Tab-separated table of C-alpha atoms in Angstrom:
chain	number	residue	atom	x	y	z
A	181	MET	CA	0.081	0.103	-0.444
A	182	ASN	CA	1.345	3.387	-0.753
A	183	LYS	CA	1.323	4.826	2.512
A	184	TYR	CA	1.876	8.899	1.232
A	185	ARG	CA	-1.589	8.868	-0.279
A	186	LYS	CA	-4.457	6.433	0.700
A	187	TYR	CA	-7.011	6.505	4.014
A	188	SER	CA	-9.798	5.317	5.129
A	189	PRO	CA	-12.664	6.925	6.023
A	190	LEU	CA	-13.611	6.664	10.009
A	191	LEU	CA	-16.838	7.365	11.570
A	192	LYS	CA	-16.766	7.805	15.010
A	193	ARG	CA	-18.430	10.024	18.575
A	194	PHE	CA	-15.619	11.933	19.577
A	195	PHE	CA	-16.556	11.494	22.870
A	196	CYS	CA	-15.868	8.113	23.726
A	197	ILE	CA	-12.936	7.063	24.659
A	198	GLY	CA	-10.635	5.091	22.619
A	199	ALA	CA	-11.824	5.719	19.590
A	200	VAL	CA	-11.744	3.090	16.709
A	201	ALA	CA	-8.994	4.055	13.920
A	202	THR	CA	-9.073	3.171	10.464
A	203	THR	CA	-5.977	1.898	8.105
A	204	VAL	CA	-3.948	4.757	8.928
A	205	THR	CA	-1.344	6.488	6.769
A	206	LEU	CA	1.276	9.059	6.660
A	207	SER	CA	0.213	12.140	5.303
A	208	VAL	CA	3.042	14.843	4.264
A	209	LEU	CA	2.291	17.431	1.326
A	210	ALA	CA	5.702	19.125	0.278
A	211	PRO	CA	6.025	23.163	2.649
A	212	ILE	CA	4.083	26.300	1.198
A	213	GLY	CA	6.076	29.265	1.617
A	214	VAL	CA	9.070	31.523	1.548
A	215	ASN	CA	13.007	29.871	2.770
A	216	SER	CA	12.720	31.289	6.155
A	217	VAL	CA	9.619	29.158	6.611
A	218	CYS	CA	11.072	26.001	4.912
A	219	ALA	CA	14.705	26.552	6.924
A	220	ALA	CA	12.526	26.331	10.485
A	221	LEU	CA	11.160	23.243	9.339
A	222	GLN	CA	14.207	21.874	10.475
A	223	ASP	CA	13.022	21.937	13.525
A	224	SER	CA	11.260	18.402	14.701
A	225	PRO	CA	8.300	20.550	16.926
A	226	LYS	CA	7.654	22.292	14.179
A	227	ASN	CA	7.978	19.713	10.923
A	228	LEU	CA	4.729	17.941	12.938
A	229	VAL	CA	2.829	21.613	13.301
A	230	ASP	CA	3.672	22.187	9.759
A	231	GLU	CA	2.594	18.257	9.039
A	232	ILE	CA	-0.795	18.496	10.475
A	233	TRP	CA	-1.327	21.950	9.536
A	234	GLN	CA	-0.782	20.446	5.729
A	235	ILE	CA	-3.075	17.981	6.364
A	236	VAL	CA	-6.011	20.392	7.592
A	237	ASN	CA	-5.557	22.677	4.691
A	238	ARG	CA	-5.828	20.602	1.961
A	239	GLU	CA	-8.822	17.810	3.360
A	240	TYR	CA	-11.070	19.841	5.705
A	241	VAL	CA	-14.532	19.926	4.536
A	242	ASP	CA	-15.340	23.480	5.396
A	243	GLU	CA	-13.419	24.959	2.582
A	244	SER	CA	-13.879	28.544	4.865
A	245	PHE	CA	-12.320	26.466	7.590
A	246	ASN	CA	-15.230	28.696	9.867
A	247	GLN	CA	-14.007	31.319	9.282
A	248	VAL	CA	-10.643	31.227	10.254
A	249	ASP	CA	-7.664	32.653	8.301
A	250	TRP	CA	-5.938	29.321	8.721
A	251	GLN	CA	-2.763	30.414	6.301
A	252	ALA	CA	-2.283	32.786	9.146
A	253	THR	CA	-2.717	29.869	11.295
A	254	ARG	CA	0.474	28.505	9.361
A	255	GLN	CA	2.613	31.538	10.055
A	256	GLU	CA	1.794	32.254	13.825
A	257	LEU	CA	2.020	28.030	14.824
A	258	LEU	CA	5.794	28.444	12.426
A	259	SER	CA	6.517	31.637	14.470
A	260	LYS	CA	6.953	29.399	17.486
A	261	ASP	CA	9.939	28.292	19.720
A	262	TYR	CA	9.089	24.683	20.545
A	263	THR	CA	10.767	23.605	23.628
A	264	SER	CA	9.123	19.697	23.470
A	265	LYS	CA	6.786	18.058	21.751
A	266	GLU	CA	4.382	18.437	24.496
A	267	GLN	CA	3.963	22.286	23.911
A	268	ALA	CA	3.543	21.666	20.400
A	269	TYR	CA	1.033	19.509	20.816
A	270	GLN	CA	-0.848	22.102	22.972
A	271	ALA	CA	-0.561	24.975	20.223
A	272	ILE	CA	-2.233	22.053	17.736
A	273	ARG	CA	-4.859	21.808	19.937
A	274	ASN	CA	-5.144	25.156	20.089
A	275	ALA	CA	-4.609	25.918	16.464
A	276	LEU	CA	-7.756	23.289	15.772
A	277	GLU	CA	-10.049	24.542	18.371
A	278	PRO	CA	-11.183	27.664	16.441
A	279	LEU	CA	-12.796	24.928	13.324
A	280	GLY	CA	-15.194	24.478	15.998
A	281	ASP	CA	-15.595	20.930	15.024
A	282	PRO	CA	-14.914	17.818	18.364
A	283	TYR	CA	-14.547	15.679	15.130
A	284	THR	CA	-11.749	17.140	13.689
A	285	ARG	CA	-8.962	16.383	16.759
A	286	PHE	CA	-4.883	15.507	17.819
A	287	LEU	CA	-3.846	12.733	18.933
A	288	ASP	CA	-0.785	11.954	21.525
A	289	PRO	CA	1.086	8.509	20.711
A	290	GLU	CA	-0.419	6.847	23.988
A	291	LYS	CA	-4.623	7.941	22.613
A	292	PHE	CA	-3.588	6.946	18.877
A	293	GLN	CA	-2.723	3.495	19.673
A	294	GLU	CA	-5.585	3.330	21.326
A	295	LEU	CA	-7.543	4.404	18.396
A	296	THR	CA	-5.684	2.302	15.865
A	297	ASN	CA	-6.099	-0.797	18.467
A	298	GLN	CA	-9.969	-0.453	19.205
A	299	THR	CA	-11.052	0.339	15.079
A	300	SER	CA	-8.640	-2.840	13.994
A	301	GLY	CA	-10.423	-4.640	15.832
A	302	GLU	CA	-7.338	-6.276	17.385
A	303	LEU	CA	-4.974	-5.942	20.006
A	304	SER	CA	-1.648	-7.604	21.640
A	305	GLY	CA	-3.000	-8.819	25.311
A	306	VAL	CA	-4.483	-11.905	27.165
A	307	GLY	CA	-8.183	-11.274	25.815
A	308	ILE	CA	-10.594	-10.863	28.962
A	309	ARG	CA	-12.968	-7.843	29.379
A	310	LEU	CA	-12.601	-6.354	32.847
A	311	GLU	CA	-14.851	-3.894	35.158
A	312	PHE	CA	-14.423	-1.677	37.823
A	313	ASN	CA	-16.986	-3.012	40.691
A	314	GLU	CA	-17.449	0.276	42.891
A	315	PRO	CA	-18.975	-1.432	45.745
A	316	THR	CA	-16.152	-3.356	46.228
A	317	GLN	CA	-13.344	-1.124	44.716
A	318	ALA	CA	-11.954	-4.388	42.674
A	319	LEU	CA	-11.401	-5.431	39.255
A	320	ARG	CA	-13.756	-7.739	38.234
A	321	VAL	CA	-13.428	-10.183	34.594
A	322	VAL	CA	-16.366	-9.334	32.934
A	323	GLU	CA	-15.672	-12.066	30.674
A	324	PRO	CA	-12.519	-13.729	28.850
A	325	ILE	CA	-12.226	-13.704	24.961
A	326	GLU	CA	-13.255	-17.156	23.144
A	327	ASN	CA	-10.000	-19.147	22.284
A	328	SER	CA	-7.547	-16.178	23.815
A	329	PRO	CA	-5.045	-17.010	26.522
A	330	ALA	CA	-7.488	-16.063	29.486
A	331	HIS	CA	-9.928	-18.013	27.714
A	332	LYS	CA	-7.919	-21.011	27.304
A	333	ALA	CA	-6.614	-20.491	31.175
A	334	ASN	CA	-9.902	-20.791	32.557
A	335	ILE	CA	-10.394	-17.541	33.839
A	336	LYS	CA	-13.923	-17.378	34.709
A	337	SER	CA	-16.264	-14.690	34.793
A	338	GLY	CA	-17.026	-12.938	38.410
A	339	ASP	CA	-12.918	-13.467	38.907
A	340	ARG	CA	-11.172	-10.622	40.529
A	341	VAL	CA	-7.503	-9.327	39.640
A	342	LEU	CA	-5.863	-8.569	42.694
A	343	ALA	CA	-2.667	-7.987	40.889
A	344	ILE	CA	-0.536	-7.497	38.054
A	345	ASP	CA	2.956	-8.839	37.750
A	346	GLY	CA	2.763	-8.490	41.781
A	347	GLN	CA	1.598	-5.132	41.077
A	348	SER	CA	-1.615	-4.889	43.913
A	349	THR	CA	-4.208	-3.739	41.521
A	350	LYS	CA	-6.028	-1.595	44.651
A	351	GLY	CA	-6.657	1.996	43.813
A	352	MET	CA	-6.098	1.004	39.885
A	353	SER	CA	-7.517	2.090	36.955
A	354	LEU	CA	-9.108	0.416	34.482
A	355	GLU	CA	-6.743	2.324	31.498
A	356	GLN	CA	-3.860	1.629	34.276
A	357	ALA	CA	-4.937	-2.304	34.699
A	358	SER	CA	-5.165	-2.872	30.759
A	359	ALA	CA	-1.603	-0.769	30.082
A	360	LEU	CA	-0.033	-3.445	32.565
A	361	ILE	CA	-1.872	-6.606	31.156
A	362	ARG	CA	-0.831	-5.658	27.151
A	363	GLY	CA	2.344	-5.427	25.405
A	364	GLU	CA	4.668	-7.453	23.209
A	365	ILE	CA	3.216	-10.477	21.415
A	366	GLY	CA	4.958	-13.312	23.078
A	367	THR	CA	5.777	-11.842	26.728
A	368	SER	CA	4.496	-12.977	29.253
A	369	VAL	CA	1.838	-10.913	32.627
A	370	THR	CA	0.995	-13.064	35.997
A	371	LEU	CA	-2.236	-12.330	37.278
A	372	GLU	CA	-3.297	-12.999	41.033
A	373	ILE	CA	-6.620	-14.162	40.583
A	374	SER	CA	-9.162	-14.425	43.685
A	375	ARG	CA	-12.295	-16.568	42.930
A	376	GLU	CA	-15.088	-17.312	45.057
A	377	GLY	CA	-14.861	-20.576	47.181
A	378	LYS	CA	-10.533	-20.777	46.326
A	379	SER	CA	-7.970	-19.381	47.539
A	380	SER	CA	-6.153	-17.239	45.513
A	381	PHE	CA	-3.733	-18.135	43.284
A	382	ASP	CA	-1.380	-16.809	40.141
A	383	VAL	CA	-1.826	-17.407	36.330
A	384	LYS	CA	0.913	-16.918	33.625
A	385	LEU	CA	-0.650	-15.969	30.549
A	386	THR	CA	1.717	-15.524	27.026
A	387	ARG	CA	0.284	-12.429	25.147
A	388	ALA	CA	-0.651	-13.022	22.092
A	389	GLN	CA	-3.044	-10.735	18.829
A	390	ILE	CA	-6.293	-10.963	19.831
A	391	GLU	CA	-9.138	-10.621	17.069
A	392	LEU	CA	-11.800	-8.764	19.681
A	393	PRO	CA	-15.286	-9.568	18.999
A	394	SER	CA	-17.601	-6.535	17.826
A	395	VAL	CA	-20.746	-8.668	17.501
A	396	HIS	CA	-22.880	-11.147	19.539
A	397	TYR	CA	-25.287	-13.168	19.030
A	398	SER	CA	-27.684	-16.192	20.230
A	399	LEU	CA	-31.236	-18.078	19.480
A	400	LYS	CA	-33.840	-16.791	21.678
A	401	GLN	CA	-37.097	-18.087	21.874
A	402	GLU	CA	-39.569	-15.879	22.360
A	403	GLY	CA	-43.667	-17.102	22.931
A	404	GLY	CA	-44.154	-18.539	19.862
A	405	ILE	CA	-41.285	-17.425	17.413
A	406	ARG	CA	-37.242	-18.349	17.378
A	407	VAL	CA	-35.578	-15.061	17.542
A	408	GLY	CA	-32.239	-14.480	15.832
A	409	TYR	CA	-30.492	-11.740	18.015
A	410	ILE	CA	-28.049	-9.458	17.201
A	411	SER	CA	-25.443	-6.854	19.009
A	412	LEU	CA	-23.328	-5.006	17.711
A	413	ASP	CA	-20.446	-2.944	19.779
A	414	GLU	CA	-18.613	-1.122	16.881
A	415	PHE	CA	-17.911	-0.951	13.190
A	416	SER	CA	-14.616	-2.609	13.261
A	417	SER	CA	-12.181	-3.768	10.369
A	418	HIS	CA	-13.263	-7.541	11.485
A	419	ALA	CA	-17.111	-6.326	12.499
A	420	ALA	CA	-18.501	-7.303	8.714
A	421	GLU	CA	-16.712	-10.826	9.027
A	422	GLN	CA	-18.248	-11.241	12.164
A	423	MET	CA	-21.745	-9.730	11.137
A	424	ARG	CA	-21.428	-12.347	7.994
A	425	LYS	CA	-21.075	-15.199	10.374
A	426	ALA	CA	-23.841	-14.590	12.790
A	427	ILE	CA	-26.803	-14.254	10.135
A	428	GLN	CA	-25.437	-17.126	8.321
A	429	ASN	CA	-25.464	-19.354	11.519
A	430	LEU	CA	-28.615	-18.126	12.770
A	431	ASN	CA	-30.234	-18.944	9.635
A	432	GLU	CA	-29.614	-22.546	9.227
A	433	GLN	CA	-31.102	-22.256	12.369
A	434	ASN	CA	-34.332	-21.667	10.704
A	435	VAL	CA	-35.320	-18.190	13.167
A	436	ASP	CA	-38.508	-16.238	12.327
A	437	GLY	CA	-37.202	-12.616	12.664
A	438	TYR	CA	-33.814	-10.474	14.081
A	439	VAL	CA	-33.316	-8.155	16.458
A	440	LEU	CA	-30.028	-6.490	15.537
A	441	ASP	CA	-29.160	-4.615	18.756
A	442	LEU	CA	-27.400	-0.844	18.210
A	443	ARG	CA	-27.717	0.597	21.281
A	444	ASN	CA	-24.505	2.146	22.789
A	445	ASN	CA	-22.603	1.516	19.338
A	446	PRO	CA	-20.868	4.707	19.179
A	447	GLY	CA	-19.919	3.965	15.127
A	448	GLY	CA	-16.658	2.990	13.147
A	449	LEU	CA	-15.289	2.310	9.310
A	450	LEU	CA	-17.443	3.899	7.169
A	451	TYR	CA	-17.126	0.811	4.473
A	452	ALA	CA	-17.847	-1.603	7.926
A	453	SER	CA	-21.299	0.164	7.912
A	454	ILE	CA	-21.748	-0.451	4.012
A	455	GLU	CA	-20.864	-3.679	3.767
A	456	ILE	CA	-23.061	-4.505	6.829
A	457	ALA	CA	-26.233	-2.886	5.537
A	458	ARG	CA	-26.257	-5.151	2.197
A	459	MET	CA	-26.173	-8.338	4.464
A	460	TRP	CA	-30.103	-7.142	5.363
A	461	LEU	CA	-31.244	-4.555	2.349
A	462	GLY	CA	-31.279	-6.509	-1.383
A	463	THR	CA	-32.076	-3.115	-3.348
A	464	GLY	CA	-31.660	0.719	-2.329
A	465	LYS	CA	-30.119	3.527	-1.677
A	466	ILE	CA	-27.264	3.171	1.981
A	467	VAL	CA	-25.574	6.185	2.420
A	468	SER	CA	-24.463	9.442	-0.061
A	469	THR	CA	-21.522	11.738	1.043
A	470	ILE	CA	-20.548	14.978	0.089
A	471	ASP	CA	-16.855	16.396	0.260
A	472	ARG	CA	-15.764	19.761	0.453
A	473	ILE	CA	-15.742	20.684	-3.265
A	474	GLY	CA	-19.090	18.947	-3.374
A	475	GLY	CA	-18.215	15.426	-4.778
A	476	LYS	CA	-20.730	13.199	-4.656
A	477	GLN	CA	-20.443	9.488	-3.558
A	478	GLU	CA	-23.451	7.160	-3.616
A	479	TYR	CA	-23.415	3.438	-1.841
A	480	SER	CA	-26.207	1.279	-2.512
A	481	ALA	CA	-27.026	-2.694	-1.625
A	482	ASN	CA	-26.254	-5.255	-4.696
A	483	ARG	CA	-28.328	-7.447	-4.098
A	484	THR	CA	-26.205	-9.636	-1.506
A	485	ALA	CA	-28.489	-9.553	1.265
A	486	LEU	CA	-28.113	-13.078	3.658
A	487	THR	CA	-31.789	-12.950	4.695
A	488	GLU	CA	-35.679	-11.055	3.930
A	489	LEU	CA	-36.505	-12.382	7.358
A	490	PRO	CA	-38.385	-9.663	9.330
A	491	LEU	CA	-36.184	-7.336	11.259
A	492	ALA	CA	-36.174	-4.905	13.954
A	493	VAL	CA	-33.308	-2.707	15.554
A	494	LEU	CA	-32.545	-0.899	18.642
A	495	VAL	CA	-31.012	2.269	18.703
A	496	ASN	CA	-30.416	4.627	21.688
A	497	GLY	CA	-28.744	8.526	22.286
A	498	ASN	CA	-25.317	6.898	21.706
A	499	SER	CA	-26.010	4.642	18.740
A	500	ALA	CA	-24.188	7.474	16.719
A	501	SER	CA	-21.999	8.017	13.042
A	502	ALA	CA	-21.483	4.624	11.471
A	503	SER	CA	-24.747	3.114	12.929
A	504	GLU	CA	-26.594	5.292	12.280
A	505	ILE	CA	-25.772	4.915	8.529
A	506	LEU	CA	-26.997	1.588	8.983
A	507	THR	CA	-30.541	2.539	10.689
A	508	GLY	CA	-31.332	5.134	8.300
A	509	ALA	CA	-30.553	2.911	5.781
A	510	LEU	CA	-32.667	0.498	7.376
A	511	GLN	CA	-35.678	2.612	7.802
A	512	ASP	CA	-35.671	4.471	4.832
A	513	ASN	CA	-35.341	1.424	2.724
A	514	GLN	CA	-38.867	0.032	5.420
A	515	ARG	CA	-36.403	-2.985	5.485
A	516	ALA	CA	-36.439	-2.895	9.153
A	517	ILE	CA	-38.954	-1.236	12.131
A	518	VAL	CA	-36.418	1.249	14.635
A	519	ILE	CA	-37.910	1.375	18.554
A	520	GLY	CA	-35.631	3.300	21.130
A	521	SER	CA	-34.560	6.616	21.588
A	522	PRO	CA	-33.627	9.418	18.824
A	523	THR	CA	-29.912	8.772	18.107
A	524	PHE	CA	-26.943	10.875	18.497
A	525	GLY	CA	-26.364	13.321	15.551
A	526	LYS	CA	-23.355	12.741	13.454
A	527	ALA	CA	-23.350	13.052	10.114
A	528	VAL	CA	-19.737	13.896	9.416
A	529	VAL	CA	-17.025	11.231	8.296
A	530	GLN	CA	-13.202	11.710	9.239
A	531	SER	CA	-10.161	9.981	7.597
A	532	VAL	CA	-7.176	9.007	10.011
A	533	HIS	CA	-3.589	10.248	9.418
A	534	SER	CA	-0.525	8.312	11.176
A	535	LEU	CA	2.367	10.888	11.739
A	536	SER	CA	5.605	11.273	11.548
A	537	ASP	CA	6.542	11.366	15.520
A	538	GLY	CA	3.331	7.902	16.026
A	539	SER	CA	0.922	10.471	16.783
A	540	GLY	CA	-2.396	11.001	14.644
A	541	LEU	CA	-4.720	13.329	13.525
A	542	ALA	CA	-8.539	12.479	12.715
A	543	VAL	CA	-9.995	15.396	9.922
A	544	THR	CA	-13.539	16.005	9.216
A	545	ILE	CA	-13.438	15.395	5.245
A	546	SER	CA	-16.792	14.910	4.186
A	547	ARG	CA	-21.056	14.967	4.935
A	548	TYR	CA	-22.977	11.866	5.107
A	549	TYR	CA	-26.844	11.933	4.031
A	550	PRO	CA	-29.193	8.890	4.647
A	551	PRO	CA	-30.948	7.600	1.733
A	552	SER	CA	-34.410	10.080	2.380
A	553	GLY	CA	-31.935	12.867	2.255
A	554	ILE	CA	-32.517	14.597	5.238
A	555	ASP	CA	-29.840	16.075	6.931
A	556	ILE	CA	-29.649	14.377	10.632
A	557	ASN	CA	-26.293	16.288	12.051
A	558	HIS	CA	-26.560	17.378	15.593
A	559	LYS	CA	-30.346	15.848	15.492
A	560	GLY	CA	-29.876	11.909	15.260
A	561	ILE	CA	-32.638	9.669	13.432
A	562	ALA	CA	-36.359	9.455	14.986
A	563	PRO	CA	-37.714	5.777	15.750
A	564	ASP	CA	-40.555	4.579	14.107
A	565	ILE	CA	-41.560	3.328	17.636
A	566	GLU	CA	-39.855	5.565	20.066
A	567	LEU	CA	-39.556	4.248	23.812
A	568	ASN	CA	-37.195	5.827	26.297
A	569	LEU	CA	-35.651	4.903	29.450
A	570	SER	CA	-35.407	6.888	32.394
A	571	SER	CA	-32.810	7.511	34.550
A	572	GLU	CA	-32.974	5.090	36.902
A	573	GLN	CA	-33.565	2.478	34.504
A	574	LYS	CA	-30.224	3.434	32.534
A	575	GLN	CA	-28.331	3.061	35.552
A	576	LEU	CA	-29.884	0.016	36.563
A	577	PHE	CA	-28.972	-1.784	33.290
A	578	ASN	CA	-25.322	-0.083	33.627
A	579	ARG	CA	-25.008	-1.802	36.876
A	580	LYS	CA	-26.713	-5.136	35.490
A	581	PRO	CA	-25.410	-5.461	31.756
A	582	GLU	CA	-26.933	-9.068	31.897
A	583	TRP	CA	-29.960	-8.107	31.380
A	584	ARG	CA	-30.159	-6.681	28.241
A	585	ALA	CA	-32.317	-8.476	25.833
A	586	THR	CA	-34.179	-10.190	28.639
A	587	LYS	CA	-37.634	-9.744	30.275
A	588	GLU	CA	-36.250	-6.784	31.988
A	589	ASP	CA	-35.257	-5.000	29.042
A	590	PRO	CA	-38.685	-3.207	27.660
A	591	GLN	CA	-37.150	-1.302	24.555
A	592	TYR	CA	-35.877	-5.562	23.557
A	593	GLN	CA	-39.668	-6.238	24.580
A	594	ARG	CA	-40.578	-4.458	22.560
A	595	ALA	CA	-39.058	-5.227	19.516
A	596	ILE	CA	-39.891	-8.849	20.097
A	597	SER	CA	-43.627	-7.568	19.731
A	598	ALA	CA	-42.835	-6.020	16.978
A	599	LEU	CA	-42.071	-9.113	15.576
A	600	HIS	CA	-44.898	-10.615	16.288
A	601	ASN	CA	-47.251	-8.263	14.258
A	602	ASP	CA	-45.240	-8.304	11.502
A	603	LEU	CA	-45.268	-12.141	11.504
A	604	PHE	CA	-48.750	-12.545	11.890
A	605	TRP	CA	-49.206	-9.854	8.723
A	606	GLN	CA	-46.694	-11.802	6.731
A	607	GLY	CA	-49.120	-15.074	7.506
A	608	ASN	CA	-52.072	-13.590	7.386
A	609	GLN	CA	-51.363	-11.747	3.925
A	610	GLY	CA	-48.800	-12.920	2.236
A	611	GLN	CA	-46.309	-9.655	3.018
A	612	SER	CA	-44.775	-8.088	5.170
A	613	VAL	CA	-46.234	-4.347	6.512
A	614	ARG	CA	-43.992	-2.227	8.276
A	615	PRO	CA	-45.790	-1.451	11.483
A	616	ILE	CA	-47.370	2.665	11.597
A	617	SER	CA	-44.635	4.971	13.155
A	618	ILE	CA	-45.538	5.859	17.302
A	619	ARG	CA	-44.281	8.333	19.191
């Protein structure tokens, strides 16, 4: 791959920590300006500053730069003397802020690596999901990832991690624990584990490349119908492949309909959302993007849908970006009924660049529109059946994530009711009838 010219679009809600990334590349353009400016670029921090300025200058979706004099911004940035990269980083952040775009942002090397790991759908570690238990102030294993070193070592859900390589986890944050557990492939880490009914014990694990599951699915028997339930966490580089396997597996189990859960899915890769939409949608438009000069790119279904069975989609205020592309495509083409709360409302696309010092830059390069052509930016998508959770219900689900897609989940239960209605109409009229919109 030509590392100087290619990039992949990224869609991601900005306030989600450890945002997903794309296949990233280094994008550097020749400096623009007089000889004195060129001489100044021999200084490494200034080189980084100009590297970022050039990318934004070439790609940013708003050619007016939010009425900012972007050329003057460059001269100001290069007129400063930077004594450290940290000082240059802050200057870069200050320069980007007047653009008024929270999605065009600078990422220091640590944040950029997190972003890269998450979007690639892979990381180097032992394969456990951890949570911080407030009442006990302890690190608890949510689950080991299937076929990971942790899974093979028989680490179980509910285990507590007391120490990492001899360092107590008391008072340790999730971020700190994750940093200690991750490392180079082939190296080892020792976890001290506490399990109910047993004395604490050590487990030595060898780090490996872990493929993170973005898709979780199961067959549910719901009042006489067989429901294929699929939860999509994010649109990583492996999400489409995992979604395909989930649909095919559930099809083989002769399900009557599907529930696709996009709640709390912050987004991810543009092309992953298009690929997944094509698995559900036989024909019709999926999304269109418009860049800074008005260039329009349209994406449509290509008659490769894996199922035509009734489909209900669950969304909430944290369903953003690529989630909204998929939701909009399914709703506007009357392929699915959408249930839950209005979505987040992020309708812009970013490219992500790897910079010369290991840091990164996300730049908004285009706006996207669902098949209806409606601008959903800052507005979101209104569900067909709006059913909001109370603050108390949201807090309860945060404490008890295992209640998701059960009888304790009112949005899921409303989706089951919608599937029952859809299947009834199919059986009595020979066709699927989309229920009327309910607010």
